[in-house]
XYZ file of C-alpha atoms in Angstrom:
634
model
C 76.195 99.564 -70.432
C 74.842 99.278 -67.045
C 71.238 98.451 -66.547
C 69.188 98.370 -63.207
C 67.666 94.977 -62.248
C 64.032 96.031 -61.289
C 61.549 92.661 -60.188
C 58.174 93.068 -59.448
C 57.615 91.922 -55.756
C 56.110 88.304 -55.025
C 56.580 85.187 -57.266
C 54.683 83.834 -60.146
C 55.075 79.952 -60.710
C 51.622 79.594 -62.520
C 53.536 80.418 -65.686
C 56.543 79.594 -67.310
C 60.036 81.179 -66.329
C 60.119 83.477 -69.714
C 56.599 84.465 -69.078
C 57.094 85.726 -65.732
C 59.987 88.345 -66.871
C 60.481 91.078 -64.212
C 59.230 89.109 -61.398
C 60.731 86.643 -59.018
C 60.344 82.620 -59.693
C 61.299 81.071 -56.703
C 61.849 81.337 -53.030
C 63.186 80.092 -49.806
C 62.991 81.896 -46.622
C 62.888 84.997 -48.246
C 59.940 87.445 -47.992
C 59.085 90.739 -49.499
C 58.945 94.009 -47.473
C 58.103 97.316 -49.248
C 58.473 95.160 -52.570
C 62.019 94.302 -51.892
C 63.305 90.685 -51.162
C 64.169 90.285 -47.567
C 65.503 87.290 -45.253
C 62.431 86.027 -43.050
C 63.665 86.082 -38.764
C 65.207 83.276 -37.307
C 63.863 81.390 -34.165
C 64.642 79.635 -31.385
C 63.670 77.360 -28.774
C 60.966 78.583 -26.395
C 59.768 75.930 -24.020
C 62.310 74.129 -21.675
C 60.828 70.591 -22.229
C 59.252 68.890 -25.004
C 55.584 68.109 -24.849
C 53.588 64.567 -25.834
C 52.227 64.437 -29.055
C 51.870 66.421 -32.195
C 50.794 69.843 -31.426
C 48.185 70.585 -33.970
C 46.901 74.002 -31.717
C 47.754 77.017 -29.661
C 45.640 79.059 -27.880
C 46.776 82.194 -25.930
C 44.736 84.117 -23.169
C 45.412 86.276 -20.545
C 43.152 85.929 -17.598
C 42.822 88.858 -15.194
C 45.864 89.146 -12.497
C 47.264 86.086 -13.953
C 50.116 84.467 -16.094
C 50.198 84.984 -19.832
C 48.802 81.737 -20.884
C 49.333 79.269 -23.884
C 47.092 76.650 -24.026
C 48.381 73.598 -26.247
C 46.541 70.691 -27.758
C 48.690 67.827 -28.858
C 47.547 64.336 -30.177
C 47.880 63.014 -26.689
C 48.061 65.691 -23.919
C 46.513 69.377 -23.610
C 49.359 71.806 -21.565
C 49.404 75.173 -20.412
C 52.712 76.922 -21.324
C 53.817 79.902 -18.663
C 57.097 81.290 -19.480
C 58.380 78.553 -21.720
C 57.333 75.681 -18.488
C 55.048 73.277 -19.555
C 52.050 72.127 -17.480
C 50.456 69.244 -17.999
C 46.194 70.139 -17.760
C 44.613 67.314 -19.961
C 40.880 66.745 -18.950
C 40.246 63.731 -16.635
C 37.301 61.856 -18.213
C 36.994 59.431 -15.537
C 37.966 58.788 -11.535
C 36.751 55.623 -10.219
C 35.928 54.818 -6.503
C 38.464 54.068 -3.986
C 39.889 50.080 -4.505
C 37.760 49.756 -7.723
C 40.844 48.780 -9.950
C 42.827 45.951 -8.729
C 46.614 45.142 -9.909
C 47.901 41.643 -10.781
C 51.510 41.102 -11.711
C 53.604 37.817 -12.930
C 57.047 37.352 -11.501
C 60.009 38.839 -13.921
C 57.577 40.835 -15.632
C 57.038 44.627 -15.778
C 53.580 44.300 -17.213
C 50.896 44.942 -14.601
C 46.996 43.790 -15.279
C 44.243 46.050 -14.128
C 40.816 44.651 -13.451
C 38.079 47.819 -13.244
C 34.641 47.184 -14.329
C 33.785 49.392 -17.503
C 36.878 51.230 -17.467
C 36.230 52.861 -20.991
C 40.188 53.507 -21.916
C 41.447 52.942 -25.311
C 45.291 51.702 -25.730
C 47.965 54.426 -25.648
C 45.327 56.586 -23.557
C 46.965 57.652 -20.122
C 45.679 56.499 -16.454
C 47.197 58.163 -13.205
C 46.923 55.795 -9.961
C 46.700 57.120 -6.020
C 46.725 55.360 -2.714
C 47.532 52.118 -3.985
C 49.650 50.007 -1.628
C 52.829 47.690 -2.676
C 52.246 44.666 -4.228
C 54.569 43.398 -1.775
C 57.695 43.055 -3.700
C 59.326 45.379 -6.224
C 56.017 46.552 -6.838
C 55.930 49.098 -4.412
C 53.424 51.838 -3.639
C 55.961 54.581 -5.501
C 56.053 52.136 -8.496
C 51.958 52.041 -8.388
C 51.341 55.957 -7.641
C 51.976 57.259 -11.087
C 51.082 58.196 -14.604
C 50.764 55.170 -16.908
C 50.375 54.913 -20.542
C 47.735 51.690 -20.890
C 49.475 49.322 -23.446
C 46.558 46.825 -24.338
C 43.136 46.266 -23.650
C 42.170 42.824 -23.075
C 38.148 43.569 -22.384
C 35.809 46.416 -21.119
C 37.170 45.629 -17.533
C 40.659 44.405 -18.015
C 43.561 46.370 -19.318
C 47.514 46.279 -19.054
C 50.397 48.780 -18.213
C 54.078 48.741 -18.267
C 55.230 49.287 -14.747
C 59.067 50.997 -13.764
C 59.866 48.050 -11.982
C 59.897 44.490 -12.891
C 57.887 42.316 -10.462
C 59.114 39.310 -8.496
C 57.658 36.089 -6.611
C 56.495 38.952 -3.547
C 54.581 40.825 -5.829
C 51.250 38.874 -5.033
C 48.991 41.525 -3.596
C 46.080 43.302 -5.423
C 47.242 47.232 -4.694
C 44.601 47.745 -1.354
C 41.327 48.739 -1.407
C 42.059 52.492 -1.323
C 43.753 52.810 -5.281
C 42.100 55.220 -7.323
C 42.662 55.120 -11.313
C 42.057 58.917 -13.096
C 41.522 58.613 -16.468
C 42.604 61.176 -18.878
C 40.709 61.974 -22.220
C 41.143 59.448 -24.910
C 44.628 60.183 -27.185
C 43.981 60.723 -30.932
C 46.613 59.729 -33.766
C 49.202 61.690 -34.783
C 48.376 61.507 -38.365
C 45.408 60.817 -40.614
C 45.433 57.578 -41.418
C 43.172 55.804 -43.997
C 42.488 52.268 -46.149
C 40.706 49.485 -46.351
C 40.933 46.990 -43.095
C 39.515 43.726 -42.071
C 35.741 44.009 -40.481
C 35.064 47.341 -41.608
C 31.965 46.311 -43.345
C 28.949 44.147 -41.731
C 29.084 40.592 -40.880
C 28.749 37.970 -43.494
C 29.762 40.795 -46.249
C 32.110 40.032 -48.631
C 34.684 37.015 -48.892
C 36.783 35.316 -46.232
C 40.426 37.077 -45.730
C 39.831 40.170 -48.216
C 40.065 43.546 -47.003
C 36.937 45.214 -46.523
C 35.496 47.099 -49.853
C 34.663 50.085 -47.704
C 37.410 52.375 -46.655
C 38.369 53.675 -43.419
C 39.298 56.707 -42.190
C 41.122 57.552 -39.059
C 41.719 61.215 -38.276
C 44.066 62.941 -36.044
C 43.383 64.818 -33.051
C 42.704 68.568 -33.092
C 42.029 69.946 -29.630
C 40.025 72.974 -29.371
C 40.156 75.620 -26.810
C 38.083 78.817 -25.828
C 38.155 81.487 -23.000
C 35.062 82.001 -20.437
C 35.988 84.845 -18.822
C 39.214 83.726 -16.957
C 38.662 79.953 -17.240
C 39.533 77.698 -19.908
C 36.832 75.462 -22.025
C 38.181 72.470 -24.516
C 37.363 69.548 -26.457
C 38.738 66.689 -28.733
C 37.214 66.940 -32.130
C 34.898 64.011 -32.147
C 35.834 61.510 -34.917
C 32.959 59.157 -34.575
C 35.186 56.212 -33.359
C 33.245 54.633 -30.179
C 35.377 56.455 -27.462
C 34.578 59.058 -25.177
C 36.245 61.923 -27.772
C 34.078 65.391 -28.317
C 33.114 65.746 -24.568
C 33.652 69.404 -23.403
C 36.183 69.928 -20.424
C 36.694 72.579 -18.185
C 39.711 74.218 -16.562
C 39.284 76.720 -13.739
C 41.784 79.547 -13.309
C 41.378 79.919 -9.723
C 42.581 76.479 -9.434
C 46.172 74.925 -8.837
C 48.117 75.325 -11.996
C 48.813 71.526 -12.482
C 44.973 70.982 -11.768
C 43.683 69.075 -14.458
C 40.478 69.982 -16.527
C 37.216 68.121 -15.553
C 34.200 67.228 -17.517
C 31.457 70.348 -18.113
C 28.860 67.450 -17.385
C 30.358 66.932 -13.893
C 30.220 70.830 -12.533
C 27.469 71.841 -10.169
C 24.145 72.948 -11.997
C 25.497 71.125 -15.113
C 22.729 70.319 -17.332
C 22.289 68.404 -20.647
C 25.868 69.399 -21.969
C 26.118 68.459 -25.440
C 28.605 65.323 -26.087
C 30.250 64.215 -29.330
C 31.264 67.602 -30.141
C 33.123 69.009 -33.075
C 34.229 72.010 -31.767
C 33.527 74.362 -28.692
C 34.235 77.944 -28.915
C 33.207 81.602 -27.616
C 30.595 83.219 -29.551
C 31.429 86.427 -31.027
C 34.348 86.929 -28.791
C 32.138 86.720 -25.900
C 29.621 89.701 -26.819
C 26.824 87.585 -25.891
C 29.131 85.223 -22.974
C 27.791 82.109 -24.298
C 29.411 79.027 -25.914
C 28.581 77.378 -28.538
C 28.853 73.677 -29.312
C 29.293 72.712 -33.079
C 29.090 69.436 -34.861
C 27.196 67.865 -31.377
C 24.806 65.756 -30.162
C 21.419 67.457 -30.281
C 19.481 68.215 -27.152
C 17.203 65.088 -25.860
C 18.819 62.820 -28.251
C 21.881 60.107 -28.755
C 22.781 60.304 -31.913
C 25.533 62.812 -33.042
C 24.355 65.361 -35.824
C 27.677 66.923 -37.379
C 25.314 69.808 -38.415
C 24.187 70.798 -35.214
C 24.897 73.969 -33.325
C 24.102 74.220 -29.879
C 24.814 76.848 -27.144
C 23.904 77.189 -23.432
C 22.490 79.578 -21.390
C 24.086 82.881 -20.970
C 24.190 83.368 -17.331
C 24.886 79.928 -16.298
C 27.129 78.532 -19.062
C 27.118 74.738 -17.669
C 23.368 74.711 -18.433
C 21.971 73.534 -21.938
C 18.671 72.809 -21.426
C 16.410 74.980 -23.438
C 13.515 75.957 -21.561
C 11.543 79.545 -20.666
C 14.039 80.098 -17.966
C 17.143 80.120 -20.342
C 18.655 81.278 -23.542
C 19.862 77.872 -24.190
C 19.041 76.643 -27.476
C 20.054 75.293 -30.875
C 20.127 75.358 -34.852
C 20.779 73.311 -37.495
C 23.256 74.090 -40.841
C 21.495 73.605 -43.994
C 24.189 72.867 -46.300
C 26.876 70.350 -46.299
C 27.360 67.176 -44.630
C 29.517 68.313 -41.671
C 30.657 71.630 -39.945
C 34.536 71.869 -39.825
C 35.105 74.894 -38.008
C 33.938 77.958 -36.099
C 35.454 81.698 -36.373
C 34.224 84.299 -34.032
C 34.839 87.679 -35.243
C 33.729 90.956 -33.933
C 30.144 90.646 -35.004
C 29.676 87.163 -35.953
C 30.465 83.499 -35.664
C 31.458 82.193 -39.319
C 30.659 78.194 -39.164
C 32.384 76.424 -42.014
C 31.191 72.856 -43.695
C 33.429 71.553 -46.386
C 31.277 73.600 -48.608
C 29.312 76.632 -47.029
C 29.780 79.371 -45.218
C 27.028 80.624 -42.803
C 26.719 83.345 -40.287
C 25.933 82.866 -36.511
C 24.910 86.382 -35.158
C 23.534 87.056 -31.348
C 20.004 88.773 -31.874
C 18.757 88.356 -28.189
C 15.124 87.568 -27.399
C 13.261 84.427 -27.606
C 15.563 83.150 -30.625
C 18.946 84.232 -29.159
C 21.022 83.274 -32.556
C 19.720 83.945 -36.046
C 21.861 82.052 -38.693
C 21.819 82.826 -42.254
C 23.913 81.352 -45.283
C 26.702 83.273 -46.914
C 27.799 81.185 -49.720
C 27.181 77.227 -50.341
C 29.935 77.252 -53.556
C 33.210 77.538 -51.228
C 35.345 74.882 -49.952
C 38.125 74.552 -46.933
C 40.666 72.117 -46.932
C 41.224 71.688 -43.246
C 39.877 72.847 -40.196
C 42.705 74.916 -39.100
C 43.392 76.463 -42.411
C 41.574 79.206 -41.704
C 42.746 83.020 -40.270
C 41.433 85.739 -38.864
C 42.809 89.269 -39.487
C 40.982 92.101 -37.749
C 37.769 89.909 -38.663
C 38.880 89.949 -42.021
C 39.131 86.098 -42.737
C 41.674 84.339 -45.148
C 41.267 80.303 -46.154
C 43.102 77.799 -47.879
C 40.219 76.016 -49.967
C 40.557 72.450 -51.762
C 41.563 74.547 -55.384
C 41.737 77.861 -54.416
C 42.327 80.708 -51.717
C 39.702 82.516 -50.180
C 38.616 85.735 -48.227
C 35.558 87.204 -46.492
C 35.175 90.430 -45.378
C 31.665 90.947 -45.639
C 31.272 88.791 -48.417
C 33.362 85.793 -49.631
C 35.977 86.380 -52.492
C 38.496 84.168 -54.074
C 41.699 85.434 -53.815
C 44.343 85.728 -56.958
C 46.956 83.568 -56.423
C 50.275 83.347 -58.453
C 51.224 80.192 -56.709
C 47.848 78.333 -57.459
C 49.188 75.533 -59.633
C 52.032 75.077 -57.590
C 50.254 74.623 -54.163
C 47.083 72.736 -55.242
C 48.329 70.628 -58.020
C 50.877 68.908 -55.687
C 49.865 68.301 -52.262
C 48.888 65.240 -50.047
C 44.741 65.376 -50.548
C 45.246 62.091 -47.330
C 47.009 64.491 -45.104
C 44.818 67.812 -45.182
C 43.655 67.852 -41.761
C 47.462 68.457 -41.001
C 47.381 71.841 -43.109
C 47.166 74.967 -41.092
C 47.183 78.469 -41.105
C 48.980 81.162 -39.045
C 49.311 85.133 -39.149
C 52.316 86.909 -39.151
C 51.051 90.428 -38.197
C 54.258 92.361 -37.824
C 55.071 91.532 -41.824
C 51.256 91.784 -42.972
C 51.476 87.892 -43.913
C 49.200 84.726 -43.807
C 51.407 81.651 -43.961
C 49.530 78.017 -44.468
C 51.628 75.294 -44.020
C 51.032 72.024 -46.082
C 52.308 68.147 -47.137
C 53.580 68.020 -50.590
C 52.166 65.181 -52.599
C 55.604 63.277 -51.853
C 55.382 63.710 -48.017
C 53.143 62.456 -45.698
C 54.164 65.569 -43.202
C 54.422 69.090 -43.390
C 57.283 70.003 -45.795
C 56.040 73.145 -47.372
C 54.379 76.611 -46.558
C 52.806 79.452 -48.891
C 52.313 83.105 -47.384
C 50.183 85.887 -48.709
C 51.032 89.055 -47.731
C 47.737 90.870 -47.565
C 49.234 94.472 -47.362
C 50.650 94.711 -50.766
C 48.707 91.641 -51.959
C 51.615 89.162 -53.212
C 52.474 85.801 -52.676
C 55.652 84.131 -51.962
C 56.526 80.246 -50.999
C 59.310 78.243 -49.502
C 60.387 74.731 -48.001
C 60.361 73.636 -44.350
C 63.989 72.455 -43.950
C 66.607 73.628 -41.614
C 64.331 72.446 -38.471
C 61.766 74.647 -40.131
C 58.753 72.139 -39.828
C 55.708 73.247 -37.979
C 52.433 71.676 -36.834
C 50.732 75.079 -35.027
C 51.149 78.671 -34.935
C 50.515 81.521 -33.055
C 50.544 85.076 -33.340
C 49.449 86.981 -30.192
C 50.016 90.770 -29.179
C 50.549 89.931 -25.472
C 53.407 87.664 -26.898
C 56.766 89.253 -27.589
C 57.044 86.772 -30.739
C 55.163 84.856 -32.947
C 55.539 81.099 -31.761
C 54.870 77.686 -33.500
C 55.037 74.161 -32.461
C 57.396 71.494 -33.831
C 57.224 67.920 -34.588
C 60.138 67.698 -32.304
C 57.754 68.536 -29.105
C 59.130 72.267 -28.635
C 57.611 75.634 -29.139
C 59.868 77.967 -31.159
C 59.788 82.038 -30.770
C 60.215 83.037 -34.375
C 60.987 86.245 -35.907
C 63.958 86.343 -33.342
C 67.748 86.502 -34.173
C 68.583 85.516 -37.867
C 69.333 81.838 -37.026
C 67.868 78.535 -36.955
C 68.033 78.006 -33.303
C 71.854 78.153 -33.661
C 72.214 76.732 -36.792
C 72.716 79.085 -39.904
C 69.251 79.642 -41.873
C 69.767 79.327 -45.463
C 67.674 81.658 -47.509
C 67.484 82.210 -51.364
C 65.764 83.894 -54.085
C 65.526 83.461 -58.363
C 64.175 85.719 -60.752
C 62.363 84.830 -63.611
C 64.411 84.974 -66.723
C 64.986 88.445 -68.078
C 65.468 88.858 -72.156
C 68.909 90.844 -72.375
C 68.146 92.689 -75.550
C 65.250 91.311 -78.111
C 66.422 87.811 -77.953
C 67.851 87.701 -81.666
C 71.654 87.815 -80.230
C 73.657 87.528 -77.433
C 74.799 89.673 -74.672
C 77.582 89.562 -72.319
C 77.237 90.202 -68.857
C 80.479 91.303 -67.470
C 79.888 92.320 -63.951
C 77.010 93.100 -61.244
C 77.206 96.221 -59.028
C 75.240 94.833 -56.279
C 72.805 96.525 -53.334
C 72.327 94.700 -50.560
C 72.019 95.597 -47.115
C 72.606 93.812 -44.150
C 71.116 95.708 -41.051
C 70.064 93.314 -38.458
C 72.915 91.052 -38.682
C 74.271 90.059 -35.512
C 77.451 91.723 -34.531
C 79.697 89.282 -34.154
C 79.154 87.822 -37.797
C 80.717 88.861 -41.217
C 77.543 88.956 -43.009
C 77.204 88.178 -46.869
C 75.618 86.916 -49.524
C 76.135 84.549 -52.789
C 75.029 86.765 -55.950
C 74.853 85.221 -59.313
C 73.686 84.960 -62.761
C 72.522 82.029 -65.114
C 71.958 82.349 -68.592
C 69.735 80.598 -71.490
C 70.221 80.686 -75.262
C 66.343 79.580 -75.039
C 63.578 79.511 -72.809
C 63.953 76.063 -72.613
C 67.547 75.457 -72.793
C 69.430 74.066 -69.703
C 71.383 77.488 -68.359
C 74.743 78.000 -70.179
C 77.805 80.053 -69.203
C 81.265 80.808 -70.944
C 84.925 79.926 -70.078
C 87.612 82.528 -69.252
C 88.131 83.308 -72.418
C 84.530 84.244 -73.416
C 84.356 81.528 -75.767
C 80.790 79.806 -75.426
C 80.713 76.144 -73.932
C 80.032 73.718 -76.736
C 76.725 72.290 -74.440
C 74.341 73.622 -72.560
C 75.397 72.870 -69.118
C 73.408 73.608 -66.166
C 75.729 76.273 -64.319
C 75.589 79.461 -62.551
C 78.289 82.183 -62.221
C 78.168 83.221 -58.832
C 80.857 85.653 -56.005
C 80.098 86.436 -52.663
C 78.678 89.943 -51.888
C 79.480 91.510 -48.652
C 78.847 94.866 -47.249
C 82.011 96.973 -49.062
C 81.624 94.606 -52.371
C 81.696 97.353 -54.858
C 81.069 95.168 -57.502
C 81.512 91.563 -58.675
C 82.517 90.133 -62.175
C 80.578 87.319 -63.781
C 81.521 86.705 -67.581
C 78.112 85.214 -68.672
C 76.751 85.101 -72.114
C 73.264 84.269 -72.795
C 69.981 85.581 -74.651
C 68.043 85.729 -71.400
C 69.488 85.687 -67.491
C 67.916 84.974 -64.275
C 69.417 86.486 -60.510
C 69.922 84.559 -57.932
C 70.652 85.533 -54.154
C 71.772 82.987 -51.386
C 72.850 82.939 -47.908
C 74.069 79.880 -45.779
C 76.234 81.440 -43.022
C 75.358 81.967 -39.329
C 73.956 85.535 -37.890
C 73.192 86.985 -41.696
C 70.444 89.198 -42.181
C 70.171 90.959 -45.668
C 67.770 92.746 -47.954
C 68.192 93.268 -51.479
C 67.909 96.741 -53.496
C 68.284 97.476 -56.742
C 71.667 95.899 -58.220
C 72.862 97.177 -61.993
C 74.434 94.879 -64.371
C 77.088 95.852 -67.258
C 75.514 94.106 -70.120
C 77.201 94.507 -73.624
C 75.668 93.282 -77.113
C 78.023 89.882 -78.010
C 76.689 88.693 -81.487
C 74.198 86.526 -83.009
C 76.239 83.289 -83.106
C 76.367 80.635 -80.229
């Protein structure tokens, strides 16, 4: 007889395959729309050239009368995207006086030594030279006057870089008295690094030649952006590493597009601008016109306070000096050890530490802001693992998912064990959330325990209250995400240096995007006898497939004798195989397929659908199977 194969939407891997009967057990590149499985949309490369570093932050904003901008913060640079073209606006932390930097070369070497007192640079930082004169030979002015990466730091006054030409014996000059060096904001790490190192403890502690007993952690770089009217304000998260990270930079929209950001502290009327800032952001979506600095150096002090919140004057954003004539001020979070992130919503700014959530509200008057603790019994796994959906906040904790819509709630998750018992706890700073509003989804990308880079994702459909998951294969690895109503598609950054449009076509940037889904086991009868599956009447729609494609999917069943058995099949004579084998009876289904013959025998079965071709879009409906009793022995 024909039996409808009806399955509940969503994936449940927190119980056994057999206990999850009536649902789905495994997915990859498949979502649920109105309760039915559907292949996710494809993606295509959007940016023309690759950015430098690993992008961890994407921030879309549209200044009045200007381009639709996307700011990108990477481990090395800061960019503005306009229509797929990237412009480097990385902040300048120091511009030397004319003639302060001098050059020295060695015959037969491309290594140039630069001497400048108190340059403050680190190896890997970027510096741009201008107005330099030729050294006299092959190291010409054109060779010197460009951007370089600092290779080594000799001391506080000397560093080296590798020129684009090799010096000869005539290169005896020093660059002249007009050379200017522009040092960009410090670079950061692509990945988090931790371990035990020599010299990380105090002098004369431990034995010579042994690693420190105190672990060190070098966090990856995260860049934060906020819009102040038409201008852009940003900072790299302060990581307590002794350099100039954490300073606030300002990029004015009325500047030329290729003008770099400058330190806010260098602007006219600037006063007491916070340093060593964890995150800069606008409060409450610009309700108060006030910039917040989270986890920064308190007013009048030099030591960093990871729980401090400071805000600027409402009328002069560069003025951070508290007085009777300004609205600038500060507060401190009382729970947790450090602020991890702040999220502006419609009527409050949410402040997360690793263990607490607080609400910062603009109240005006002498106090300006009020800080109320919402919960001190939450967790947050990563600064970027938070998504704002119309002021409902979803985030990933260290062992569960949460939601806040006026009160904190734990999100019931059918993939909780699948996610939280198999992630890399040393790389959690990479984990991030992304919104796909068209399909009412929040995506979290994370590293499994076997990977140091992002290789998995888990998705919550907040409209249908279901979960699904997948792997970051087929060039699906992502490091940052943005879904803005001012852009045609959701966009995501990849570790290959490009931004991609998502939900674009059906393929993986020109290659086939594979997708599959497998149901949980279904009891074919009461479990006391075997049944024979002779055929399946498929119900698959290929709406949205490319016009030049011949869309199809592979559909099949796998059967078992017992819940703990391997899958088993029968031979062509319907005789049971002597041993259980891992196998599946598959057939190709296209838009004209009426029925497929499978001839599978067992006590329980699972349905599998897979697509591997290019240009294919598909959605599963309600297939039917011809199932007949087939005895008790096997």
